[in-house]
Coordinates of C-alpha atoms in Angstrom, one line a residue:
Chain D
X1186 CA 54.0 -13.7 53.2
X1187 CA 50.5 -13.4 55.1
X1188 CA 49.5 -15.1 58.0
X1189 CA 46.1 -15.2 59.4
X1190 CA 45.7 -15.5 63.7
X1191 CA 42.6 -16.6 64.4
X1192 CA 40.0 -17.4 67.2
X1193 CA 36.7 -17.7 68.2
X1194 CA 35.8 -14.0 68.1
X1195 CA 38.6 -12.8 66.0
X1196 CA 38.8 -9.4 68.2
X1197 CA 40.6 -9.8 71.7
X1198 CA 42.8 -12.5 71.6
X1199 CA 43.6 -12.9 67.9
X1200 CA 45.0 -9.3 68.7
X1201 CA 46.9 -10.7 71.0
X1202 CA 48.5 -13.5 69.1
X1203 CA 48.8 -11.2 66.0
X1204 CA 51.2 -8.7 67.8
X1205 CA 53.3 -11.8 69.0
X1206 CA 53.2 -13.5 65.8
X1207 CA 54.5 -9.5 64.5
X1208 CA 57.0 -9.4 66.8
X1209 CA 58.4 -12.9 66.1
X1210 CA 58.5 -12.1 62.2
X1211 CA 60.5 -8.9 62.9
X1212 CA 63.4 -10.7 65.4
X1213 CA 63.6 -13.1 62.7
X1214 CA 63.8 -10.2 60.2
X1215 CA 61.4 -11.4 57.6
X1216 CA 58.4 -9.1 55.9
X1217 CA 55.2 -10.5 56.8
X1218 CA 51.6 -9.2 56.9
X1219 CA 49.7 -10.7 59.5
X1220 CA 45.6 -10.3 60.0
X1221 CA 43.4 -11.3 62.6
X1222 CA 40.0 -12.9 62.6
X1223 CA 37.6 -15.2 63.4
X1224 CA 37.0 -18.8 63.1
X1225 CA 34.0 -18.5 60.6
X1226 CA 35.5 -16.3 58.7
X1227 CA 38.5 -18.2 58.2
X1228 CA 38.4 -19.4 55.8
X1229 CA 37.4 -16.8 53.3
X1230 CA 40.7 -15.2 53.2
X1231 CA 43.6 -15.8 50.8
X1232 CA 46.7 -16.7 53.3
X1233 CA 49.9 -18.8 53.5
X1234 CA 49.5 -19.7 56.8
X1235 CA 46.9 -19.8 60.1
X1236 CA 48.1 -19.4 63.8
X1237 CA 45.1 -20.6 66.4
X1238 CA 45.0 -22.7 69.5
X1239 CA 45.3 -26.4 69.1
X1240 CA 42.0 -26.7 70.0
X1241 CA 40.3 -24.7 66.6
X1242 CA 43.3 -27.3 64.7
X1243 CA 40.7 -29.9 64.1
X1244 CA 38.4 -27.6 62.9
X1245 CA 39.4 -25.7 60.9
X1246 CA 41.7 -28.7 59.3
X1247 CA 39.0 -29.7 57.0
X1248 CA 37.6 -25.9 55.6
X1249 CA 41.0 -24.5 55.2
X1250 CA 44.3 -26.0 52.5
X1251 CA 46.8 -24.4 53.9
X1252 CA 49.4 -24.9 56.9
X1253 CA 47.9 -24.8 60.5
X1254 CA 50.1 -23.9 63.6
X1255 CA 48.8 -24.4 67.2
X1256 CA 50.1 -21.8 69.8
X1257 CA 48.4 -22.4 73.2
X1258 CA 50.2 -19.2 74.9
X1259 CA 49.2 -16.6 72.7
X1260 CA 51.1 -13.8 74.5
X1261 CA 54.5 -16.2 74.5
X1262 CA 57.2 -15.0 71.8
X1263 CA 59.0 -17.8 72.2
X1264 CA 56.5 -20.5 71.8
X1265 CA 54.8 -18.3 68.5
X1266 CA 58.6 -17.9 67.2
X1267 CA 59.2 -21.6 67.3
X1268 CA 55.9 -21.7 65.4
X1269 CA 57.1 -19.6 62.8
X1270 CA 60.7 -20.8 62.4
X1271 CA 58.8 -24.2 61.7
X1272 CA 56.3 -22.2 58.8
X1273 CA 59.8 -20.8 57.1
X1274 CA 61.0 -24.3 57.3
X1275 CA 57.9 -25.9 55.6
X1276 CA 58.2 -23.0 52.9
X1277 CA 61.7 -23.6 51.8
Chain E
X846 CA 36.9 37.3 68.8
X847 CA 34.1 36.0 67.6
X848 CA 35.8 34.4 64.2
X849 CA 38.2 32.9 66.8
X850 CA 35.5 31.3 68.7
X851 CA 33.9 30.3 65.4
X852 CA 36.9 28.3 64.5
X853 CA 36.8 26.6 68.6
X854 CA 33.6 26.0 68.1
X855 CA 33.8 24.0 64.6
X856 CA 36.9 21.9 66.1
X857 CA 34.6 21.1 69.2
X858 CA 32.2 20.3 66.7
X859 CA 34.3 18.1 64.5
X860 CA 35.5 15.7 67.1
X861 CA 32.0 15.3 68.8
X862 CA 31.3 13.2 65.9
X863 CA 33.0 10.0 66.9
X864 CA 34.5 8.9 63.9
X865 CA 36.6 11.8 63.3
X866 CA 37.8 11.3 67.1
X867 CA 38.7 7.4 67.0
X868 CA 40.2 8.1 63.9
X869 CA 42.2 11.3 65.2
X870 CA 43.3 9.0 68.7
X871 CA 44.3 6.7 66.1
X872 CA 46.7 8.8 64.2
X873 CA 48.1 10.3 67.3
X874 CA 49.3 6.8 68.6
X875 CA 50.8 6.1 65.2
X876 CA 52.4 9.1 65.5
X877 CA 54.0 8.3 68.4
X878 CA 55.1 4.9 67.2
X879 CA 56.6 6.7 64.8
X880 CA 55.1 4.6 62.0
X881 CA 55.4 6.0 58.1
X882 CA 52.8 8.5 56.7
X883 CA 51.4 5.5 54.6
X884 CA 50.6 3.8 58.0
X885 CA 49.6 6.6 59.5
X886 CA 46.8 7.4 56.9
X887 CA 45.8 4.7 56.8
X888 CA 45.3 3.7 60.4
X889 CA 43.1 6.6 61.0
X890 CA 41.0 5.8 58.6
X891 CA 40.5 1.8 59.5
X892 CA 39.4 3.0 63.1
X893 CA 36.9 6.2 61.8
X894 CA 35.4 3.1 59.5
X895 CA 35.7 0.8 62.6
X896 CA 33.5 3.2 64.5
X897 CA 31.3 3.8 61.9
X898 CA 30.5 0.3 61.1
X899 CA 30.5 -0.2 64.8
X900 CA 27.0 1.8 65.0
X901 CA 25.6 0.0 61.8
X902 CA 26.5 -2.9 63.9
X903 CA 25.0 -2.4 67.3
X904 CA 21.7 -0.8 65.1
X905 CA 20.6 -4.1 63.1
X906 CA 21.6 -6.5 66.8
X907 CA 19.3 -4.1 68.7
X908 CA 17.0 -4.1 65.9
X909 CA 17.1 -7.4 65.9
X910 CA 15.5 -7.9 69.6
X911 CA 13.1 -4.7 69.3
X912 CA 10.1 -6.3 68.5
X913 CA 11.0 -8.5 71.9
X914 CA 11.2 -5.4 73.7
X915 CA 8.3 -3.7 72.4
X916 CA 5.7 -6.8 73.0
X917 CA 7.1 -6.8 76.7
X918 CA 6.6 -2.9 77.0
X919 CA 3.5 -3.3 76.1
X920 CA 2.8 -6.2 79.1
X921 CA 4.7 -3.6 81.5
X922 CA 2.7 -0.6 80.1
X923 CA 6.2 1.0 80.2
X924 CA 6.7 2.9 77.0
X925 CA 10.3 4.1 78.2
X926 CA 11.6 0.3 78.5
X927 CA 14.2 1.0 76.0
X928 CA 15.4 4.8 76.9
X929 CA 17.2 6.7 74.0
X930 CA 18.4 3.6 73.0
X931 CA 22.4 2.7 72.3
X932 CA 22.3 3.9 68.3
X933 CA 21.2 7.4 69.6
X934 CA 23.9 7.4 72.6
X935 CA 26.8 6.1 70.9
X936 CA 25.5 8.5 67.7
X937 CA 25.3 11.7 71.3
X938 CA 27.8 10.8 73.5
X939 CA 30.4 8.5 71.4
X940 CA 32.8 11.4 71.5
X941 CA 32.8 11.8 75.2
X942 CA 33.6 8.2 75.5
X943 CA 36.6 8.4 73.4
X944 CA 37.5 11.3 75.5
X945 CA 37.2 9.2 78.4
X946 CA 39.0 6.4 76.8
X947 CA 42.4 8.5 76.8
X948 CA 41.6 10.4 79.9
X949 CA 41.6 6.9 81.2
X950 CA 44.0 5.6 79.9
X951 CA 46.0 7.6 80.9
X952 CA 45.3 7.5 84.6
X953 CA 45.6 3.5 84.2
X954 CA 49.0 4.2 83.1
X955 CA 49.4 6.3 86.1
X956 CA 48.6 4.0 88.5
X957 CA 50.5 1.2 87.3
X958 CA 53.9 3.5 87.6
X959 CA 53.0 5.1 91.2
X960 CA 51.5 2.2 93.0
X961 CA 52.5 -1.9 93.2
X962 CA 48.9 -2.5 91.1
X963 CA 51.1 -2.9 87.7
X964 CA 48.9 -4.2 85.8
X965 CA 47.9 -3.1 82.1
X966 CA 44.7 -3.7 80.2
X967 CA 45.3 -4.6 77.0
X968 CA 41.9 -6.2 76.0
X969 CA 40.6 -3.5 73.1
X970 CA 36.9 -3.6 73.0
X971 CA 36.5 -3.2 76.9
X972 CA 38.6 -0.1 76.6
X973 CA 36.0 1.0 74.7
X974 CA 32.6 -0.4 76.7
X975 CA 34.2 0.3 79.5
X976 CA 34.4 4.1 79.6
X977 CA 31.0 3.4 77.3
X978 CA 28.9 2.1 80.1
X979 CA 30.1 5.2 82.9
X980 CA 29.5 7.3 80.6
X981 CA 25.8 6.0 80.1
X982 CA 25.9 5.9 83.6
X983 CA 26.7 9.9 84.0
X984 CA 24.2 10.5 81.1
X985 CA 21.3 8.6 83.2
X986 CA 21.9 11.3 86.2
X987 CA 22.4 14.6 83.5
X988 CA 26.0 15.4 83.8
X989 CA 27.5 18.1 81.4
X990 CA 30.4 16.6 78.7
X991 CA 32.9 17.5 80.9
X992 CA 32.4 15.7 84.1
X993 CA 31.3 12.7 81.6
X994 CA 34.7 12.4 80.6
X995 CA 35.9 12.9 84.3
X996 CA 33.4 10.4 85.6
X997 CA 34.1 7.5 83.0
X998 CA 38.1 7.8 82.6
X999 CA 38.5 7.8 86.3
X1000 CA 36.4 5.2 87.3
X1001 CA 37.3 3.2 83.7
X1002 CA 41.0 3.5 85.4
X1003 CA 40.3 1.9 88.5
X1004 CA 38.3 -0.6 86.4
X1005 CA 41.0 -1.5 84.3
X1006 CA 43.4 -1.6 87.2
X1007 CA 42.0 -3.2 90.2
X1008 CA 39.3 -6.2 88.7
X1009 CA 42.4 -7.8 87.1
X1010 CA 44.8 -7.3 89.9
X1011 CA 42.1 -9.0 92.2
X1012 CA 41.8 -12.3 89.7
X1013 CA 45.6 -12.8 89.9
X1014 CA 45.2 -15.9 91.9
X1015 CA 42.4 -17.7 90.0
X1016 CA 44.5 -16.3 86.7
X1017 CA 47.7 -18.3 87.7
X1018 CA 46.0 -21.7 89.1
X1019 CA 44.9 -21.8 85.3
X1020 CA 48.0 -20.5 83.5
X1021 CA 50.7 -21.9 85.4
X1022 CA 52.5 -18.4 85.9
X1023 CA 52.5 -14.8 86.4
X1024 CA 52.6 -14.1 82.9
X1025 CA 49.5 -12.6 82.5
X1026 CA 45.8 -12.1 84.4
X1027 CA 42.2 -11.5 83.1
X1028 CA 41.2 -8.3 81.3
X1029 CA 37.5 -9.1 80.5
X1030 CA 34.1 -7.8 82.6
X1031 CA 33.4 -11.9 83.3
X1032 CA 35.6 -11.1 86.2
X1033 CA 33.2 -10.9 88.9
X1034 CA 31.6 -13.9 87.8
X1035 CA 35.1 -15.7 87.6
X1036 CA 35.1 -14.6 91.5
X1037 CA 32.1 -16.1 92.5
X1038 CA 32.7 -19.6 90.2
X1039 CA 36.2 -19.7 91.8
X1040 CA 35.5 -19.1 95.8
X1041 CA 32.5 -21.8 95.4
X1042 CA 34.5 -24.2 93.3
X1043 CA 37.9 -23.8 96.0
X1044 CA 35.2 -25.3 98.9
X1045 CA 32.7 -27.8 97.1
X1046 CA 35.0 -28.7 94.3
X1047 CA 37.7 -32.1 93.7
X1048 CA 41.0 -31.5 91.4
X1049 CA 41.6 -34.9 91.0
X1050 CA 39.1 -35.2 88.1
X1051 CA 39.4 -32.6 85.5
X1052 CA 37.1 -31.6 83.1
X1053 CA 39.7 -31.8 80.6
X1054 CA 40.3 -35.8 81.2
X1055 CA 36.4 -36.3 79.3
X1056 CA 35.8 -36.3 76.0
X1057 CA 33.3 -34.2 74.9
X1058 CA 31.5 -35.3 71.2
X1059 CA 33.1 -33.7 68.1
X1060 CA 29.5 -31.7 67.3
X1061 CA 30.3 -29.8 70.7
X1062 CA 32.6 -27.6 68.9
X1063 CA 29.8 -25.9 67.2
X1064 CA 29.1 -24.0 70.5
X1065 CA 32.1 -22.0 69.8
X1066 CA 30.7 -20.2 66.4
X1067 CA 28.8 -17.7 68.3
X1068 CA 27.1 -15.6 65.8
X1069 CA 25.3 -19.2 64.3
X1070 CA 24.4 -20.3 68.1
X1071 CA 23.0 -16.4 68.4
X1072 CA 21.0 -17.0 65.5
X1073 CA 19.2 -20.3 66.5
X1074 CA 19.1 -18.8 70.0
X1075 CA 16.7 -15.8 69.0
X1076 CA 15.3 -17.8 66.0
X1077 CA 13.9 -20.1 69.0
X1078 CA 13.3 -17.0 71.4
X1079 CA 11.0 -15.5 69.1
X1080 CA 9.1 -18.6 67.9
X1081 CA 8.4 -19.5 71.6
X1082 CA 7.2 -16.4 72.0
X1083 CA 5.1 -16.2 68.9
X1084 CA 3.6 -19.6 69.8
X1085 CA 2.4 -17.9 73.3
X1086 CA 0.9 -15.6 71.2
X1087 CA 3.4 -12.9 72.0
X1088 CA 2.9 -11.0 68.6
X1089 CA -0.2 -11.1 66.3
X1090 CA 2.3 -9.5 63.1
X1091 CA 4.6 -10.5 61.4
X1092 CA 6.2 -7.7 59.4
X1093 CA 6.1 -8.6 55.5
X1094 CA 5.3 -12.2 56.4
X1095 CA 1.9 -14.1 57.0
X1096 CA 3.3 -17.0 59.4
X1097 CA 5.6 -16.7 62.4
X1098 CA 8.2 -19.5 61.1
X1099 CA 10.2 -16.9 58.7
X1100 CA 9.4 -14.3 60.7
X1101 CA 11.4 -15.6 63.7
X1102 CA 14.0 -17.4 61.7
X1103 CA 14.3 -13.8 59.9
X1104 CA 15.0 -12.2 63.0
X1105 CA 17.4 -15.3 64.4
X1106 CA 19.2 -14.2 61.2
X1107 CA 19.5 -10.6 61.7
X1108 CA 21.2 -10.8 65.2
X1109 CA 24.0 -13.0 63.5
X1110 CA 24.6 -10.4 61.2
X1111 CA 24.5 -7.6 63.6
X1112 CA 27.0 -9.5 65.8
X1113 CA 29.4 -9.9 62.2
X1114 CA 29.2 -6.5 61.2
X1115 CA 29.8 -5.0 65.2
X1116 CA 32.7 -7.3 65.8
X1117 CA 34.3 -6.4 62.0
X1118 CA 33.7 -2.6 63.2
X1119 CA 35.4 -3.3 66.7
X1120 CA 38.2 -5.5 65.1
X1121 CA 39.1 -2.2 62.9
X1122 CA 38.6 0.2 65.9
X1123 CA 41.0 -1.7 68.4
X1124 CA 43.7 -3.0 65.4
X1125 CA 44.5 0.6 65.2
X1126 CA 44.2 1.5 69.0
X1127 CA 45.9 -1.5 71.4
X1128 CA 49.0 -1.4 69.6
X1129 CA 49.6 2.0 70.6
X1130 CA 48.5 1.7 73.8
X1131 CA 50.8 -1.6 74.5
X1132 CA 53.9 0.0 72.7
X1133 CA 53.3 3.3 75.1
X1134 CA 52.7 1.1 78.3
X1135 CA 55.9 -1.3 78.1
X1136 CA 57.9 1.7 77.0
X1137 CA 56.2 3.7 80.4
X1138 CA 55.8 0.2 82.8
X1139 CA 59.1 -1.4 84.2
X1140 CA 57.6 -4.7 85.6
X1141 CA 53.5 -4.7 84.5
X1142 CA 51.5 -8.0 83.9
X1143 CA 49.3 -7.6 80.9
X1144 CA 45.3 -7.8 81.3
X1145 CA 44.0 -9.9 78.2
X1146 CA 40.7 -11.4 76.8
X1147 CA 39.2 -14.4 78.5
X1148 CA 39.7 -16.7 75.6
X1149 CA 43.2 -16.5 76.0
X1150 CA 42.4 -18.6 79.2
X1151 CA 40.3 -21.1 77.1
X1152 CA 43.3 -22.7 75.8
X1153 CA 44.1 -24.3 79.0
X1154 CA 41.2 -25.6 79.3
X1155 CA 38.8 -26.2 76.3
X1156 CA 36.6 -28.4 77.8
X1157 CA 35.6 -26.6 80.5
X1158 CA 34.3 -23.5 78.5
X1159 CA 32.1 -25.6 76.6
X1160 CA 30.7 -27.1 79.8
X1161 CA 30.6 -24.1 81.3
X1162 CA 28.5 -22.7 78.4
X1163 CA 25.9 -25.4 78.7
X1164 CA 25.1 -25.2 82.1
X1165 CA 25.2 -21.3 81.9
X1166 CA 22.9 -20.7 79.0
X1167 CA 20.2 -23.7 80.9
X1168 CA 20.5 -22.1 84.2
X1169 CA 20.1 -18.3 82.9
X1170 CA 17.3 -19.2 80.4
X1171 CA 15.2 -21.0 82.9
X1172 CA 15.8 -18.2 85.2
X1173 CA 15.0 -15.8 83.2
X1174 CA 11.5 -17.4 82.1
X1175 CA 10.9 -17.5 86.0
X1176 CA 11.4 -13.5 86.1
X1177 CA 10.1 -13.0 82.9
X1178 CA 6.8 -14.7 84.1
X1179 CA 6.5 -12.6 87.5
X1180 CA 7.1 -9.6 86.2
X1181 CA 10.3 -8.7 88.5
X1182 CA 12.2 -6.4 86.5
X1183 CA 10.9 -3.4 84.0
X1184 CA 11.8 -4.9 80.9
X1185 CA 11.8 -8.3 79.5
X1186 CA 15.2 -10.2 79.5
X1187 CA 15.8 -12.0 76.6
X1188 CA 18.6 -15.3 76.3
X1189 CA 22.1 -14.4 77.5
X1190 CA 24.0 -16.2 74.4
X1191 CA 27.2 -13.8 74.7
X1192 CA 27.7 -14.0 78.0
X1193 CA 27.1 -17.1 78.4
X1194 CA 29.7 -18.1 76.1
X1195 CA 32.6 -15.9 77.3
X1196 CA 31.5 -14.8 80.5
X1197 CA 30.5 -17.8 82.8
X1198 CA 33.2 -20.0 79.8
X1199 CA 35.4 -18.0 81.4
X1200 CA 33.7 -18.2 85.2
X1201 CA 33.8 -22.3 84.2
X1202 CA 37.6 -22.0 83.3
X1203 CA 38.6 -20.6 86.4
X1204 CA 36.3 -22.6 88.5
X1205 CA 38.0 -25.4 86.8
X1206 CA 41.5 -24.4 88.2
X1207 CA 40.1 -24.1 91.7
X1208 CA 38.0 -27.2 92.0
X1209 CA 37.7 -29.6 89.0
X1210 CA 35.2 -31.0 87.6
X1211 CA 32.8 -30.6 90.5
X1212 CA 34.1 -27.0 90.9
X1213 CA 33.3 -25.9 87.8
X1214 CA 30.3 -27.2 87.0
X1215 CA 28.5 -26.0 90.5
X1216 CA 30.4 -22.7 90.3
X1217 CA 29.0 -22.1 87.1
X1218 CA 25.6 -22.8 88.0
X1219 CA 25.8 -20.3 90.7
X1220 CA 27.9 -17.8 88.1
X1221 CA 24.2 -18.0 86.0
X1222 CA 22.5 -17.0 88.3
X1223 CA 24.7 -14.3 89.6
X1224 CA 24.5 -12.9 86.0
X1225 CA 20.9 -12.9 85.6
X1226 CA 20.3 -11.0 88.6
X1227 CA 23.2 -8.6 87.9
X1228 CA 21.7 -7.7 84.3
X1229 CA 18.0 -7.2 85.7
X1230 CA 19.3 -4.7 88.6
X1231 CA 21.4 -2.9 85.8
X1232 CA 18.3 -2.4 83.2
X1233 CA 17.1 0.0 86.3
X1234 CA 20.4 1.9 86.0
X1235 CA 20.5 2.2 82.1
X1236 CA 17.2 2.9 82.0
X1237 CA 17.2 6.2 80.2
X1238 CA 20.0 5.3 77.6
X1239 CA 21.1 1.6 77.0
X1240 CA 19.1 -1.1 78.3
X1241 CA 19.0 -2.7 74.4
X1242 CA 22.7 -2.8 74.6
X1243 CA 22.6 -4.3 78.6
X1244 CA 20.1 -6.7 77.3
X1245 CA 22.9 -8.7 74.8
X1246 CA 26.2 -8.0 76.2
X1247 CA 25.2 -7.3 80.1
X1248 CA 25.0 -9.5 83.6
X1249 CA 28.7 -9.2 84.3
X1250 CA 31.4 -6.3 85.8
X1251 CA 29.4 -3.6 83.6
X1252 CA 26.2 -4.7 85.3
X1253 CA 28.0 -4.9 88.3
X1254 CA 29.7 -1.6 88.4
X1255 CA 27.3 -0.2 86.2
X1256 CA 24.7 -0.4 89.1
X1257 CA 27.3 0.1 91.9
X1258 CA 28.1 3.3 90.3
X1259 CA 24.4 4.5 89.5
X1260 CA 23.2 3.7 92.8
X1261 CA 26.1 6.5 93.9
X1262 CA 25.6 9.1 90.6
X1263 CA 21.3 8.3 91.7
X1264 CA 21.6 9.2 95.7
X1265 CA 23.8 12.4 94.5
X1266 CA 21.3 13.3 92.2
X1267 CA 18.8 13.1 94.9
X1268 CA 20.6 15.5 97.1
X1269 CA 21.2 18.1 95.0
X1270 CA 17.8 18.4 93.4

């Protein structure tokens, strides 16, 4: 699977949100590559899923087809792990 | 003895070019995650591209404003407005800021275990500008390699220790908890935002209870509002008659629209090169510190604060990059600093969003937007006293990504290295 963690800059905090999202797939003991980037450059990559705050939702809702999950804490496992518990749901 | 010192000498060599060093730091802290070779290859090659791409990057952005510089040098009669410039330092002294990175670092570390100040910086490209800027600083007064490194990991430590440490406060009125606190230069502007917004402001109205128009959200695709920004800058200019050529073109129009376009690239292809650089490098630094650190609160980017409050950085952007621009046409005009300032688009964005965000969580609506105004101004001034400090080596760089804690410290921390050199010579 490969998920993309996006935000404005695609440097600091999608770094951020990309190690949690990490850690999350590996307690729930599923392979997963995740990359970080930016909001204009979104949508240019091939992915199965996009992590960003609920805020970059609505935009990126209309450029990009495939599943969008808001996380507002980017540093919280447990918020990010709910996040992607409900991604392995939608892909079953 | 002397095919001994041959061999030193060629390994001294080696890692003063600074992609072989990133890309060397890299491997080590893979190493010590005890990743698999595969990984480990590979990561030290993503950050020696990341730095390499990282100096393509920062050459077609300062490229990109050069012809601003040079028509202003030429109104200043100062030829040396632009000092070796930040493609030549970075290409010089890159290695002696990875140097000072570690060296840094590691102090950081150091004084997050010894002392109650537990916090850990965790925000990738400022452990590189950091160290970047004090070393520029140390290069401005002639230091030898060695007390570069000194100079910019020790005072890159109390950097990253301190500034977020002191922002705690204005870090949980926004986030609710201790979680985490700010890691990003806009700190000092955060400061001032936040003490005016705690006396003038009024939490009862938010700026997050409006509803700002749809369009707004365009604000937040920097490299396109850079564009337009410098497209404008330079078509202004070109109107007052600012430049007479227009390289390969007859009319101003593409000209300027050619060089709007060239910043936006310059800003892609630095941020792909940092993205590579600090994928490689934070990882290893976090897994080290949470291993090393019983008890430390993280130091991350400022947009990680813009979640809480969305509406605010875009207001806080608006009023910034009015307030700074018609400042900076007021200074511009009479002439007050050596070189001319051009549009503060970055730091307008993250630095006074960020200054906006925090005011926010002091003093509302009110609080933000006055604290803000005031945060402007603060940076404008900061980034014209810290062109005198970077005079000799990156002024260009100052010019697009300054008027914040590296102007601030930048200058604090000349005005020291400067009164030394006096002494002594």
């Amino acid at each position: 699977m490969k998920v993309l963690a996006v935000c404005g800059f695609g440097v600091g905090s999608s770094m951020i949100l990309k190690m949690t999202i990490q850690k999350a797939f590996k307690e729930l003991g599923v392979e997963a590559e995740v990359v970080n980037t930016d909001i204009s450059d979104a949508g240019s990559y091939k992915a199965d899923a996009i992590f960003t705050s609920p805020d970059f939702v609505s935009d990126l809702e209309k450029r990009v087809k495939v599943g969008l999950y808001p996380v507002k804490k980017y540093s919280d496992l447990q918020e990010v792990k709910t996040q992607v518990e409900k991604l392995l749901e939608d892909k079953k | 003895m002397d095919f001994f010192m041959t061999i030193v000498d060629g390994i001294i060599l080696f890692f003063r070019t600074p992609p072989f060093l990133l890309g060397f730091i890299a491997i080590v802290g893979l190493i010590a995650q005890k990743k698999p070779i595969n990984e480990i290859i590979r990561g030290g090659f993503m950050a020696a591209f990341g730095m390499f791409i990282i100096t393509f990057g920062v050459d077609v952005l300062v490229g990109s404003i050069l012809p601003l510089n040079n028509w202003a040098a030429g109104i200043t009669d100062d030829p040396d407005a632009g000092g070796m410039g930040v493609e030549a330092y970075t290409n010089e002294y890159g290695s002696d800021v990875g140097l000072a990175m570690v060296v840094g670092f590691v102090l950081h570390l150091a004084i997050a275990f010894f002392t109650k100040v537990k916090t850990i910086f965790l925000t990738g490209h400022f452990l590189w500008w950091m160290p970047f800027i004090f070393v520029a600083i140390g290069v401005g007064v002639g230091m030898p390699t060695w007390a570069l490194v000194i100079w910019g990991g020790v005072l890159s430590a109390l950097y990253w220790s301190f500034m977020p440490y002191l922002l705690r406060p204005y870090s949980r009125a926004v986030i609710g908890d201790d979680s985490f606190t700010l890691g990003h230069p806009s700190a000092i502007l955060a400061l001032v935002s936040g003490t005016i917004a705690k006396y003038v402001g009024n939490t009862e109205k938010s700026t997050e209870d409006l509803t700002l128009p749809k369009a707004f959200s365009f604000f937040r695709e920097i490299s396109i509002m850079g564009a337009i920004i410098i497209f404008i800058t330079y078509f202004i200019t070109g109107l007052g008659g600012g430049f007479t050529e227009f390289e390969g073109y007859t009319t101003l129009f593409p000209y300027a629209l050619e060089r709007g376009l060239e910043f936006g690239v310059g800003l892609i292809i630095l941020l792909q090169g940092v993205r590579l650089l600090v994928n490689e490098i934070v990882p290893a630094f976090e897994g080290i510190s949470t291993k090393i650190i019983k008890g430390a609160q993280p130091a991350y980017d400022a947009p990680l604060f813009f979640n809480y409050k969305p509406n605010a950085v875009i207001i806080g952007f608006i009023i910034a990059m009015i307030t700074s621009t018609a400042l900076i046409l007021v200074f511009n005009a009479i002439g007050l600093f050596t070189v001319m300032l051009i549009p503060l688009i970055i730091p307008s964005f993250f630095e006074c969003g960020l200054a906006s965000v925090m005011a926010e969580g002091q003093g509302g609506l009110r609080g933000a937007v006055i604290g803000t105004f005031f945060a402007a101004i603060v940076m404008v001034v900061l980034l014209g006293v810290s062109t005198y400090f970077f005079r000799e080596t990156i002024t260009d760089w100052m010019l697009i990504f300054g008027g914040n804690d590296m102007s601030l410290w930048g200058s604090v921390t000349g005005s020291v290295a400067e009164f030394f050199e006096w002494i002594f010579n």
